[in-house]
Coordinates of C-alpha atoms in Angstrom, one line a residue:
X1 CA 117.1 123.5 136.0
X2 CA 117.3 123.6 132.2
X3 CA 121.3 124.4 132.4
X4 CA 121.6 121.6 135.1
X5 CA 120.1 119.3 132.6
X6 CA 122.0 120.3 129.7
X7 CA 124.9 120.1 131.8
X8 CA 124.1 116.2 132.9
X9 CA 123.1 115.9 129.1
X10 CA 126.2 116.6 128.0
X11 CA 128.6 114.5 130.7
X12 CA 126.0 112.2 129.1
X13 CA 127.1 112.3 125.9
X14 CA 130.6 112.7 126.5
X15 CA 130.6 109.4 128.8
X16 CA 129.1 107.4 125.7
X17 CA 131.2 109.0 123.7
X18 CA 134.1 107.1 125.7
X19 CA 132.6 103.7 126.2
X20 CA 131.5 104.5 129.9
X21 CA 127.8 103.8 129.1
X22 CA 126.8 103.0 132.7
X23 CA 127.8 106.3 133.6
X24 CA 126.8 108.0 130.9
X25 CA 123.1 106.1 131.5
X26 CA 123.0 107.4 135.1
X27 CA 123.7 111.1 134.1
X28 CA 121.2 111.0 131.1
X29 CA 118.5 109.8 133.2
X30 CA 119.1 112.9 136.2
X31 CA 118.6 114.9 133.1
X32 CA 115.8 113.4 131.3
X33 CA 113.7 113.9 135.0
X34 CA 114.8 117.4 135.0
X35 CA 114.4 117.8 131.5
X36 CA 110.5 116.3 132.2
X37 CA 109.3 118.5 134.5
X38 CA 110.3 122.1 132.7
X39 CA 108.2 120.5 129.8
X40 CA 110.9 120.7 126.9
X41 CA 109.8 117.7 124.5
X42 CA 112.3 118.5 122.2
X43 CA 114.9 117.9 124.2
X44 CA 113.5 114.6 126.4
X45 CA 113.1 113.0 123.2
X46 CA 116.9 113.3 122.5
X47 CA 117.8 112.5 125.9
X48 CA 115.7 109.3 125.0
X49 CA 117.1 108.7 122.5
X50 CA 120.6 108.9 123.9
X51 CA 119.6 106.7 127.1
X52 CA 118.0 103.6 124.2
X53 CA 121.9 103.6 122.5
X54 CA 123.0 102.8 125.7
X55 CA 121.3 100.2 127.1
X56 CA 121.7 98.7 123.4
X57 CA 125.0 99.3 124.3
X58 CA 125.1 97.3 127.5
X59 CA 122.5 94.7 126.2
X60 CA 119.8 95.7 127.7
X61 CA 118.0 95.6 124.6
X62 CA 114.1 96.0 126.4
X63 CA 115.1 98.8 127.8
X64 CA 116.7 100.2 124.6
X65 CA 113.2 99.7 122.9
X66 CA 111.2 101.4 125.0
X67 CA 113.3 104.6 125.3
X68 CA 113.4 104.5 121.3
X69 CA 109.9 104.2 121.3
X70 CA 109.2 106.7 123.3
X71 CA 111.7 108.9 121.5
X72 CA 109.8 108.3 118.4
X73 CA 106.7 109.5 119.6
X74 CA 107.4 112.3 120.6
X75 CA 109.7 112.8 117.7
X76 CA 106.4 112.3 115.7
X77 CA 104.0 114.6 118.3
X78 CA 106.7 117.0 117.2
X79 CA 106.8 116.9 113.5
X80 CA 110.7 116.4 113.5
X81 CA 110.7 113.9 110.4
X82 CA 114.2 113.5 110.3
X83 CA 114.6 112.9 113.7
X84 CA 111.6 110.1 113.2
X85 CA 114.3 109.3 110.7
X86 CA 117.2 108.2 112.7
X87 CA 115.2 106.9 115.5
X88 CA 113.2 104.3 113.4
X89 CA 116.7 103.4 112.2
X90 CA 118.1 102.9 115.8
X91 CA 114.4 101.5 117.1
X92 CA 115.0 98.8 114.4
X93 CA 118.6 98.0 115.4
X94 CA 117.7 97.1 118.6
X95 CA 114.4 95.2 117.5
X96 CA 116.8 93.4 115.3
X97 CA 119.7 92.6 117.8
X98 CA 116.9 91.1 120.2
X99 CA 115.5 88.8 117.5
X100 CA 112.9 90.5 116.4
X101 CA 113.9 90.5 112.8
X102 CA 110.0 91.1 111.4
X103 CA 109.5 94.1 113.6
X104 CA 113.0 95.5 112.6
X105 CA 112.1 95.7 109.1
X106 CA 109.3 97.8 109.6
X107 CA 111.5 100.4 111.3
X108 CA 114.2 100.2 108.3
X109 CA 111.5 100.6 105.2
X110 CA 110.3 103.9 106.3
X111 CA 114.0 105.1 107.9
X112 CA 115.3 104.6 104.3
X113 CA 112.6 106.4 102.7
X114 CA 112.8 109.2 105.2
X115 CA 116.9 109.2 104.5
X116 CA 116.3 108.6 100.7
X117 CA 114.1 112.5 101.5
X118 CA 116.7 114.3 103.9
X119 CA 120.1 111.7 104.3
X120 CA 123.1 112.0 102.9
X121 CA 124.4 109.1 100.7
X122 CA 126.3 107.7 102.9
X123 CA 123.6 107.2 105.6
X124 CA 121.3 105.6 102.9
X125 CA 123.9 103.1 101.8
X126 CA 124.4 102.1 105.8
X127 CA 120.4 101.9 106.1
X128 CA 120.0 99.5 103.0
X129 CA 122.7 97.3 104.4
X130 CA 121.0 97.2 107.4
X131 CA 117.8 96.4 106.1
X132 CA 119.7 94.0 103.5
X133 CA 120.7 91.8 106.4
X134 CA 117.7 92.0 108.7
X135 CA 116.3 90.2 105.1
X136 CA 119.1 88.0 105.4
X137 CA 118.3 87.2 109.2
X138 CA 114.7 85.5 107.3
X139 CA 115.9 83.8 104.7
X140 CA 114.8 86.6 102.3
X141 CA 118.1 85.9 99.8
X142 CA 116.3 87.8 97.2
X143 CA 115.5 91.4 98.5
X144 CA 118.7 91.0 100.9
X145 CA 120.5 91.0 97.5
X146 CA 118.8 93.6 96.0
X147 CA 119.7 96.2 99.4
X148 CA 122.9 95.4 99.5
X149 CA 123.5 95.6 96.2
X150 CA 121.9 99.2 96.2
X151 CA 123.9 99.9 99.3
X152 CA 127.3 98.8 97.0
X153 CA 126.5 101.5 94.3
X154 CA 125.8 104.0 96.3
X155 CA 129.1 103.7 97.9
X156 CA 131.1 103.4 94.8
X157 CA 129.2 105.8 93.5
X158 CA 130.6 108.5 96.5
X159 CA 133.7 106.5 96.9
X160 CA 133.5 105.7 100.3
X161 CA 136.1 102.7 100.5
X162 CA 135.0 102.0 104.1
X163 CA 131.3 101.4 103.2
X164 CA 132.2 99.6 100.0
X165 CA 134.2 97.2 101.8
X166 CA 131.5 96.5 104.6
X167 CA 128.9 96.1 101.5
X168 CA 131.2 93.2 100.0
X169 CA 131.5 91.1 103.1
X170 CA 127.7 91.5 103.6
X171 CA 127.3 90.3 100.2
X172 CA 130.2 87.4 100.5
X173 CA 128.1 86.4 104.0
X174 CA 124.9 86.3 101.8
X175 CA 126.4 84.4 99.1
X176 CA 128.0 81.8 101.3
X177 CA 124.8 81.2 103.4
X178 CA 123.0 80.8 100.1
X179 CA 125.7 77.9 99.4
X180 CA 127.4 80.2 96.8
X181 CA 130.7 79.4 98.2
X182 CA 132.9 80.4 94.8
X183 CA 131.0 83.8 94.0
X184 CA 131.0 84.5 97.5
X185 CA 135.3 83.9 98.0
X186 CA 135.3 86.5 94.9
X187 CA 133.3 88.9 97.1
X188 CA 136.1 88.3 100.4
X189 CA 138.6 88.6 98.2
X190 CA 137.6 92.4 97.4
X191 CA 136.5 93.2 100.8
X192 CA 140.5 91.7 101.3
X193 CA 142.0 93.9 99.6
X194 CA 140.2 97.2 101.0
X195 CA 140.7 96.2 104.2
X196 CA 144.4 95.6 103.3
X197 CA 144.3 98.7 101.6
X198 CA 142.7 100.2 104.7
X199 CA 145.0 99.0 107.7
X200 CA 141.7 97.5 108.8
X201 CA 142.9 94.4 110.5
X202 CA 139.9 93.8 112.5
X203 CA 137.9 93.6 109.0
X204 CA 141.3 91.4 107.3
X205 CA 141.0 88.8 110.4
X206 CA 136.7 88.8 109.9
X207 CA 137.0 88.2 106.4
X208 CA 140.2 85.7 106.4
X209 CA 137.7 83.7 109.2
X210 CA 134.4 84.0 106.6
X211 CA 136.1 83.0 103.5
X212 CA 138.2 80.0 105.9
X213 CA 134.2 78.8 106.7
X214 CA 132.8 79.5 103.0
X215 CA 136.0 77.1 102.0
X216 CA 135.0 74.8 104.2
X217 CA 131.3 74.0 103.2
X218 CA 132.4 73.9 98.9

């Protein structure tokens, strides 16, 4: 039963891996059942896990919770911190994509302490941008500011050109919505250029259409 599971497991993954999240949702939860029953908490946790990024996935954002959720718990009954870690971060993402911006927060403060203990620099700087615009969501201009900016030092500070750009246009975005218009052009400008630099022409035509709003409202 074990191998059954780990076999469903992994068409699971694979299937998400490739955008078929339906499938990839039905295999998961054949394995989680199986997965149940030998008693393996360990590894229903992660199949948890997998099954909450997919019905984020899909939209089915209630359903994402309450997999995450009861992914972190046992992630907790288990003592795996930097599992708690990721999960906290991905528990938030959903809370955030389904409105719940207040709730969100409080899975992003103690993922980014938890990274800031066992993450890379990399996954820190992604973390403080998305607790930067969960702030920004509120209102919260101030402490928005202050992640992302972290989150734009930390990726100059490794050199990772893709992070660095998506840091600029979530500062431009702050800037403009705090009726900065001119500081926040010199921000899309940047993210421009990497973009440019990048062959990224999903993030050229996302920044061209921010920077055509910002110059819209002077």
């Amino acid at each position: 039963k074990e191998q059954q599971a780990s076999v469903l497991s992994n068409y699971g993954n694979a299937n998400k891996n490739q955008g078929n999240f339906r499938n990839a949702i039905r295999q998961l939860e054949m394995a989680l059942e199986i997965i149940a029953t030998a008693g393996d908490r360990r590894g229903q946790a992660n199949i948890l896990g997998e099954l909450g990024l997919c019905y984020a996935e899909i939209g089915e954002l209630d359903k994402a919770i309450e997999y995450h959720k009861q992914a972190l718990a046992l992630f907790r009954e288990l003592r795996d911190v930097r599992s708690e870690g990721k999960t906290l971060g991905n528990l938030g993402a959903a809370l955030r994509a389904s409105g719940e911006v207040e709730q969100a927060i409080e899975c992003y403060k103690p993922a980014l302490e938890i990274l800031r203990l066992f993450g890379n620099q990399r996954e820190q700087a992604a973390a403080l941008g998305n607790l930067g615009n969960a702030y920004a969501m509120l209102g919260r201009i101030s402490e928005a500011g202050e992640c992302m900016h972290q989150a734009l030092e930390i990726d100059r500070e490794i050199g990772d050109r893709h992070g660095i750009a998506i840091d600029l246009g979530n500062l431009g975005n702050l800037l403009a919505a705090a009726g900065r218009h001119e500081k926040a052009l010199m921000f899309f400008e940047q993210r421009l250029a990497i973009a440019s630099e990048l062959n990224d022409n999903q993030g050229r035509a996302t920044t061209l259409l921010n920077a055509a709003i910002s110059l819209a409202h002077p």
